[in-house]
Short mmCIF file of C-alpha atoms and ligand atoms in Angstrom, two decimals:
data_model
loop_
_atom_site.label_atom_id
_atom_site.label_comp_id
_atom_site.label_asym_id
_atom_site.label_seq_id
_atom_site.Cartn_x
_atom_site.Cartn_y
_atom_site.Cartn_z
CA UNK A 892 69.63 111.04 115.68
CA UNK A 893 71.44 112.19 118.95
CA UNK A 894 72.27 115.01 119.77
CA UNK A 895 76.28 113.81 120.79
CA UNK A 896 78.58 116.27 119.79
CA UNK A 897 81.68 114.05 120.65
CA UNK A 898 83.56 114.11 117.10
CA UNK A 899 84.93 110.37 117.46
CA UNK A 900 81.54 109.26 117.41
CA UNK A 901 79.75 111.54 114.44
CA UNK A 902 82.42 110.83 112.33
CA UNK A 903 82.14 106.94 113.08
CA UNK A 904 78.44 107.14 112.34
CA UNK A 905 78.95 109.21 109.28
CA UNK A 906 81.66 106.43 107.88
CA UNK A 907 78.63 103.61 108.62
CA UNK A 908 76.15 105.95 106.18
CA UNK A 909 78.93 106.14 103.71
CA UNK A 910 79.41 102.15 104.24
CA UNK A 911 75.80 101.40 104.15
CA UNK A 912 75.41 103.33 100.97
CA UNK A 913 78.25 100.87 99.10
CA UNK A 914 76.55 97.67 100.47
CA UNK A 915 72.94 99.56 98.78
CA UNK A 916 75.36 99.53 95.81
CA UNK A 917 75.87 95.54 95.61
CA UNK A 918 72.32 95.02 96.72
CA UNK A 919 70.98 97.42 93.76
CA UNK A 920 70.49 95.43 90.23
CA UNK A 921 70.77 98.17 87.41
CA UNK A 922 73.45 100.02 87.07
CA UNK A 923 71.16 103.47 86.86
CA UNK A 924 70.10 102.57 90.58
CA UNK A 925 74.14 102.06 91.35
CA UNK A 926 74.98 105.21 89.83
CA UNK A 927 72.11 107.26 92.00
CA UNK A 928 73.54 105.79 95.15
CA UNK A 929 76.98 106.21 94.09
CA UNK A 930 76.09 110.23 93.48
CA UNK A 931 74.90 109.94 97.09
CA UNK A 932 78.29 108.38 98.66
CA UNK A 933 80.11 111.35 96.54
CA UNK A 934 78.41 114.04 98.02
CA UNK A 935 78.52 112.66 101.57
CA UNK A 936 81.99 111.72 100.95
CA UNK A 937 83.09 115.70 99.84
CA UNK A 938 81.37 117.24 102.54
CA UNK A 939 82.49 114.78 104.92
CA UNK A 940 86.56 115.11 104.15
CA UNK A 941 87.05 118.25 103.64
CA UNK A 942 85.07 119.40 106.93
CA UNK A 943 87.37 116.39 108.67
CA UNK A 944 90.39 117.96 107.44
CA UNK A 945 89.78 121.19 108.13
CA UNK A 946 88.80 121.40 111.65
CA UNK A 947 89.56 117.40 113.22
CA UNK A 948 92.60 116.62 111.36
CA UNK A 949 93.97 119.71 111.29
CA UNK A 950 93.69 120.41 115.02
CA UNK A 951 95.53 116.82 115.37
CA UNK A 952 98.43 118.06 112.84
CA UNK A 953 99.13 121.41 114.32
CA UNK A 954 98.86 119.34 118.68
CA UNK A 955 100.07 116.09 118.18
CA UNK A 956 102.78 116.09 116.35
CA UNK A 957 101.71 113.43 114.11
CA UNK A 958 101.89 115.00 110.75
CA UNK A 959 102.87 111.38 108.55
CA UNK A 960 99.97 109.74 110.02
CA UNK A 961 97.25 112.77 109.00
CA UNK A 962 98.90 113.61 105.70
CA UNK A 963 98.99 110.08 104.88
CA UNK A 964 94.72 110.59 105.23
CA UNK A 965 94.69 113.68 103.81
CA UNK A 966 96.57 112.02 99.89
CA UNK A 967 93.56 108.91 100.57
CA UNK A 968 90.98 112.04 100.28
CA UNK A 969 92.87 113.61 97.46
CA UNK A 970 92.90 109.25 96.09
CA UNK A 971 89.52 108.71 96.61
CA UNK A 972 88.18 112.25 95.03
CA UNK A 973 90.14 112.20 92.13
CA UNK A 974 88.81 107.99 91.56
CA UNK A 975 85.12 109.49 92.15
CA UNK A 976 85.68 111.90 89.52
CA UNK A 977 87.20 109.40 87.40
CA UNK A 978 83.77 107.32 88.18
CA UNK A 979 81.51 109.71 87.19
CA UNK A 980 83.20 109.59 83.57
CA UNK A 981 83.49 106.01 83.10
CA UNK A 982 81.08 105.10 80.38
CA UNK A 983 82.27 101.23 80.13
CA UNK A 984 79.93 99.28 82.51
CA UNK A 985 81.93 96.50 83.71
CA UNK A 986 84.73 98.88 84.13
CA UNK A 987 82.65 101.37 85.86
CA UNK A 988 81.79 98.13 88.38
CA UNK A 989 85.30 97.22 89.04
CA UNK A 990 85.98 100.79 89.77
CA UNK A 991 83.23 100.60 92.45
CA UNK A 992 84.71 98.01 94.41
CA UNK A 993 88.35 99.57 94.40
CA UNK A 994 86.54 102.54 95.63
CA UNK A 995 84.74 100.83 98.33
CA UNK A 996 88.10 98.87 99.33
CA UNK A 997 89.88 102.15 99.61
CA UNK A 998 87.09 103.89 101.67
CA UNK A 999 86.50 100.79 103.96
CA UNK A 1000 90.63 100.74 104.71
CA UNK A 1001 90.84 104.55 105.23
CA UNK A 1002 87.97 104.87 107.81
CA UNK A 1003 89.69 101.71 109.81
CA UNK A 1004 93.13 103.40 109.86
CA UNK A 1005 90.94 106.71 111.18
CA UNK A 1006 89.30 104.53 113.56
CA UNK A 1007 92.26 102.95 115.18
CA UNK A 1008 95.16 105.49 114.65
CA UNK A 1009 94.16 108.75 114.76
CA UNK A 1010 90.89 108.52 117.25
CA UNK A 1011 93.51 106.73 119.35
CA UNK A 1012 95.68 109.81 118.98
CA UNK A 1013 92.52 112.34 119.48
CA UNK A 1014 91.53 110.02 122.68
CA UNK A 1015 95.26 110.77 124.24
CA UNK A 1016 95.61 114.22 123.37
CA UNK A 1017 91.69 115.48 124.16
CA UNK A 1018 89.26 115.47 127.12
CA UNK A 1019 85.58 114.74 126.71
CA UNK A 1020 84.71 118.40 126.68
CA UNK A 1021 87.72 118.43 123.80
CA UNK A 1022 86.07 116.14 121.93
CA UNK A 1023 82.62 117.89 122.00
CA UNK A 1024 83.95 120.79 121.13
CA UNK A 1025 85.84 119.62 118.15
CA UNK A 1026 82.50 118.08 116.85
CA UNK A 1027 81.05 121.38 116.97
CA UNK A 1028 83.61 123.04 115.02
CA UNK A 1029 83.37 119.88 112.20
CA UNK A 1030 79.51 120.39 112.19
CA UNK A 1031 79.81 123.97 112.05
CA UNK A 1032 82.34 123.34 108.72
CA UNK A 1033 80.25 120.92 107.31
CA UNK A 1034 77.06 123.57 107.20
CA UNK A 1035 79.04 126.36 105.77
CA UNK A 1036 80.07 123.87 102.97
CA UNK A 1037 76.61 123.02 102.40
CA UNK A 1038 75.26 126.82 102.30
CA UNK A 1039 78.30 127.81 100.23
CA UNK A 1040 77.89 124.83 97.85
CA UNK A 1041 73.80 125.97 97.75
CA UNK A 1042 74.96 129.31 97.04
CA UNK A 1043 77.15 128.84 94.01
CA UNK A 1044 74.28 126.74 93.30
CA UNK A 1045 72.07 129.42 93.20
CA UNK A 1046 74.30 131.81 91.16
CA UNK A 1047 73.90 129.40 88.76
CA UNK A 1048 70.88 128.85 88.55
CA UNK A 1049 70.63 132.96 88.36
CA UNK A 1050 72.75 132.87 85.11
CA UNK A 1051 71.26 130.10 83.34
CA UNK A 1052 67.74 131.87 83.84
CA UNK A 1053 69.17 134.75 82.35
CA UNK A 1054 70.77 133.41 79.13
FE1 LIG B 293 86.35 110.13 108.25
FE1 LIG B 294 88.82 110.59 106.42
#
């Protein structure tokens, strides 16, 4: 672990976990152990968008002027969470494997067009000191979704003591 706040480069390690954690998936010969790593990549995955969208894409939107090219990543987030919901239901195996791959196809071509198009736009528009600052504002989002996730969590828990 560093300790780089520079945004371009914790979200490009973050998209190497979530692509390390398909490749696990092929490697992996039961389908139980497929599933646990696939539970991973979904939780990674949530966190990960929605703190990208709300503070680094965003922030792009509202300065750049290149609205087509973030909305177009913000409907493959809304693609790939409604497909991981649809994987968690799928009870047909071989299905539930073909799924998998689509999934990892979709994830692998989103995080290139990030990569190249909109860091490339980020890169123009922001200094260094920009940058940093942006990754501290996605780090900061991606904590209170955590607590606020661990708190409904909680709640929960609270209730299902009680009844
Ligand atoms: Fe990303
Ligand atoms: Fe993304």
């Amino acid at each position: 672990m560093t300790n780089n706040k520079n945004i371009l480069e914790i979200l490009q390690n973050e998209h190497t976990q979530v692509l390390d954690l398909f490749s696990q998936i092929e490697k992996e010969k039961t389908l139980e152990k497929k599933q646990e790593i696939f539970k991973k990549i979904k939780t990674e995955l949530d966190k990960h968008n929605h703190a990208e969208e709300r503070t680094f894409y965003k922030k792009i939107k509202e300065e750049s002027g290149q609205k087509l090219l973030i909305t177009v990543g913000q409907e493959e987030h809304e693609l790939a969470e409604r497909f991981m919901d649809e994987l968690e239901n799928e009870s047909d195996e071989v299905k539930w494997l073909a799924k998998i791959q689509i999934l990892k196809t979709l994830v692998e071509d989103h995080v290139s067009d990030e990569e190249e198009d909109i860091f490339e736009v980020a890169k123009q528009i922001y200094n260094v000191k920009e940058l940093e600052m942006i990754g501290e504002e996605f780090l900061a989002e991606k904590k209170n979704i955590m607590e606020s996730k661990g708190f409904v969590g909680a709640l929960q828990n609270m209730f299902k003591r009680k009844t």
